[in-house]
PDB file of C-alpha atoms in Angstrom:
ATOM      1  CA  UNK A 334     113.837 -60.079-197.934  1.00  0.00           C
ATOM      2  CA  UNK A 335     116.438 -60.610-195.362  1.00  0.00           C
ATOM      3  CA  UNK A 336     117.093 -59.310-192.009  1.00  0.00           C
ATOM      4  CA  UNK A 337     120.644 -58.475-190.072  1.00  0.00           C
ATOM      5  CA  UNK A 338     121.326 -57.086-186.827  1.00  0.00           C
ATOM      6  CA  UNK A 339     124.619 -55.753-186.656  1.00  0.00           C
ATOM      7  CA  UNK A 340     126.052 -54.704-183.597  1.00  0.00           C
ATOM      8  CA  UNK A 341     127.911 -51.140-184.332  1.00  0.00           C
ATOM      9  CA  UNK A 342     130.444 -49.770-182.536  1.00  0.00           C
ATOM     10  CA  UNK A 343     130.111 -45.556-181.812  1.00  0.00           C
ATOM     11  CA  UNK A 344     126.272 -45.283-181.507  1.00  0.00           C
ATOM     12  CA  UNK A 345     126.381 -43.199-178.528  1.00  0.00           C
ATOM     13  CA  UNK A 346     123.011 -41.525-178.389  1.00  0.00           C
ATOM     14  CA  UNK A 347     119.662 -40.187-180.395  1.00  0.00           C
ATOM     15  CA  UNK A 348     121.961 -38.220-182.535  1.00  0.00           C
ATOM     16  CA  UNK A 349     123.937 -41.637-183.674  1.00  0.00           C
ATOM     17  CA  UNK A 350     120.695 -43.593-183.925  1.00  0.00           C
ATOM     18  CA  UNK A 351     118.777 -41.133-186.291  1.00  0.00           C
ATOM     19  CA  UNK A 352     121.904 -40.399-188.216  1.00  0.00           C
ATOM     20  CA  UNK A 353     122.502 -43.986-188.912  1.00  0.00           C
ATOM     21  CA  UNK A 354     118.843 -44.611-189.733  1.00  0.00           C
ATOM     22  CA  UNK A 355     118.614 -41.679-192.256  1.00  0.00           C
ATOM     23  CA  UNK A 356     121.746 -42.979-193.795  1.00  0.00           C
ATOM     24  CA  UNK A 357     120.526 -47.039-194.222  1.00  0.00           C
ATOM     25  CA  UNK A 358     117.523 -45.640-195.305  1.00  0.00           C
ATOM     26  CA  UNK A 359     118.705 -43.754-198.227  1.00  0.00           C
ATOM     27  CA  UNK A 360     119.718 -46.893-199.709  1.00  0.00           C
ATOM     28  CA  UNK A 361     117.550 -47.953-202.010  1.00  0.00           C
ATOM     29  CA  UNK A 362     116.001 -51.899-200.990  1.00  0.00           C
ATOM     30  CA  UNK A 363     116.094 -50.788-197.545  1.00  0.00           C
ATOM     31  CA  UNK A 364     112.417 -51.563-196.200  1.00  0.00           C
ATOM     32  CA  UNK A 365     112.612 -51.355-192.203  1.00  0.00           C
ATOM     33  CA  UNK A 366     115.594 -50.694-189.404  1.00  0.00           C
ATOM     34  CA  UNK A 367     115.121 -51.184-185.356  1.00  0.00           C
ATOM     35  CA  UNK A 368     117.813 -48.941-183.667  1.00  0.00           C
ATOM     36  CA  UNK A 369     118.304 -49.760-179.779  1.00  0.00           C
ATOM     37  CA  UNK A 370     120.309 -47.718-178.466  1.00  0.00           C
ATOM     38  CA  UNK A 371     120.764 -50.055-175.238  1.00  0.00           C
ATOM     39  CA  UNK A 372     122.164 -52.770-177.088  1.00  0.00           C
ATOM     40  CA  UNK A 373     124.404 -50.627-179.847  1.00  0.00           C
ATOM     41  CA  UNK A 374     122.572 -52.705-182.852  1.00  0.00           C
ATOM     42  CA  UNK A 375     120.554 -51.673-185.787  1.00  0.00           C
ATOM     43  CA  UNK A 376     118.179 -54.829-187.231  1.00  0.00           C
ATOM     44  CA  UNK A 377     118.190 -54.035-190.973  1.00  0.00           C
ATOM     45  CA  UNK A 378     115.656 -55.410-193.398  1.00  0.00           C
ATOM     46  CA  UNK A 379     116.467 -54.960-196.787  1.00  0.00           C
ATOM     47  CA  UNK A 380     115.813 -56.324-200.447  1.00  0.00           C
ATOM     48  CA  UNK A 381     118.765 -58.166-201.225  1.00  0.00           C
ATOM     49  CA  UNK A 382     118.070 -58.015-204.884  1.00  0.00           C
ATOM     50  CA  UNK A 383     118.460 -53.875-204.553  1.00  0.00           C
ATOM     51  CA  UNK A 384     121.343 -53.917-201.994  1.00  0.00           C
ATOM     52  CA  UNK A 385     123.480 -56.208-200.083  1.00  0.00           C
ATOM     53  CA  UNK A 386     125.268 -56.282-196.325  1.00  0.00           C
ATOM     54  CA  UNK A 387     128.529 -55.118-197.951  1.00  0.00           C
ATOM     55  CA  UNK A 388     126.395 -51.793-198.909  1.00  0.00           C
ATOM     56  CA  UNK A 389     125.253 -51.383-195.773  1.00  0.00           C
ATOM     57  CA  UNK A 390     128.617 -52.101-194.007  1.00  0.00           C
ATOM     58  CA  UNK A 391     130.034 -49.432-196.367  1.00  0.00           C
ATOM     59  CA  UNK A 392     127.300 -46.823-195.524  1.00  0.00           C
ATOM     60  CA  UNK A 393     127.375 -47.015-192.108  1.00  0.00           C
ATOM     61  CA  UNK A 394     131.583 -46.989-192.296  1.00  0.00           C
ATOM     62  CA  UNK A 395     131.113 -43.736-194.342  1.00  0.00           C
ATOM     63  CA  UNK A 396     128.606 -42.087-191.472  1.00  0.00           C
ATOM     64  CA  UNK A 397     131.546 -42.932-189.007  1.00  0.00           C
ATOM     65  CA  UNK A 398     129.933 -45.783-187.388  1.00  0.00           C
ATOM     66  CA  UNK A 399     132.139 -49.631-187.634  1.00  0.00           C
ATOM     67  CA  UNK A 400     130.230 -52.722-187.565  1.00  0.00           C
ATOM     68  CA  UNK A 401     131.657 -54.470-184.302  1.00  0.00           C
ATOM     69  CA  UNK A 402     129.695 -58.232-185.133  1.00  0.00           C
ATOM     70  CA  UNK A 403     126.784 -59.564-186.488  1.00  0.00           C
ATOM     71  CA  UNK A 404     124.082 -61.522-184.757  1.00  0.00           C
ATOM     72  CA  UNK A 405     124.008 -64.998-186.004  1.00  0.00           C
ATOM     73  CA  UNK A 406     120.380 -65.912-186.416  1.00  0.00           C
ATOM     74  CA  UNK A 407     118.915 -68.870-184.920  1.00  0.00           C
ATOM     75  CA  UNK A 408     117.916 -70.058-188.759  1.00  0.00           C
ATOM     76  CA  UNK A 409     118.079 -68.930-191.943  1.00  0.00           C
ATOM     77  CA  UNK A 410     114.458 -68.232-191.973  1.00  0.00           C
ATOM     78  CA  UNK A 411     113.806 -64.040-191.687  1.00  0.00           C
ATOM     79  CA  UNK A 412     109.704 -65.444-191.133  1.00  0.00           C
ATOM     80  CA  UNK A 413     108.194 -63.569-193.309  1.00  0.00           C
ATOM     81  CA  UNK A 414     107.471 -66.244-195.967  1.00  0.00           C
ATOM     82  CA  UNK A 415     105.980 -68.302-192.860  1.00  0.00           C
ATOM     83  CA  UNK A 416     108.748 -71.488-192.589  1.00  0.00           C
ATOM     84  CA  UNK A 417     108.072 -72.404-196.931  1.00  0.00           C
ATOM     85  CA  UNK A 418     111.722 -71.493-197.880  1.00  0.00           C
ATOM     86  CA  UNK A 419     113.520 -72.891-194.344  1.00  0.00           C
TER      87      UNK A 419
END
């Protein structure tokens, strides 16, 4: 699994939130997505054997939303396999 938060750029309200959620998760290897509105960003965890970040760029390009940046993470370690594969 592995997670990205991407900072997007014309999420204005609920309307931009549950339309970009409905679209990532019609992709297939998408498992889970965080929206905050506050902060513009959607956290996206996804099967990178099913999809990849270019998929969901494109996705979320074709919905009419641009990815302004993406969140480094403070490791490469999503947590879920508990620190084994740091």
């Amino acid at each position: 699994m592995q997670t990205e938060t991407m900072k997007l750029k014309g999420m204005t309200g609920e309307a931009c939130a549950e339309k970009i959620n409905d679209a990532l998760l019609n992709i297939k290897g998408v498992n889970d997505i965080i929206i905050s509105l506050a902060g513009s960003k959607a956290t996206v965890q996804f099967d990178e054997e099913l999809t990849s970040l270019q998929e969901l760029q494109t996705t979320l390009t074709r919905a009419g939303y641009s990815i302004e940046a993406l969140e480094k993470k403070a490791s490469g370690c999503c947590g879920g396999c508990g620190g084994a594969h740091a």
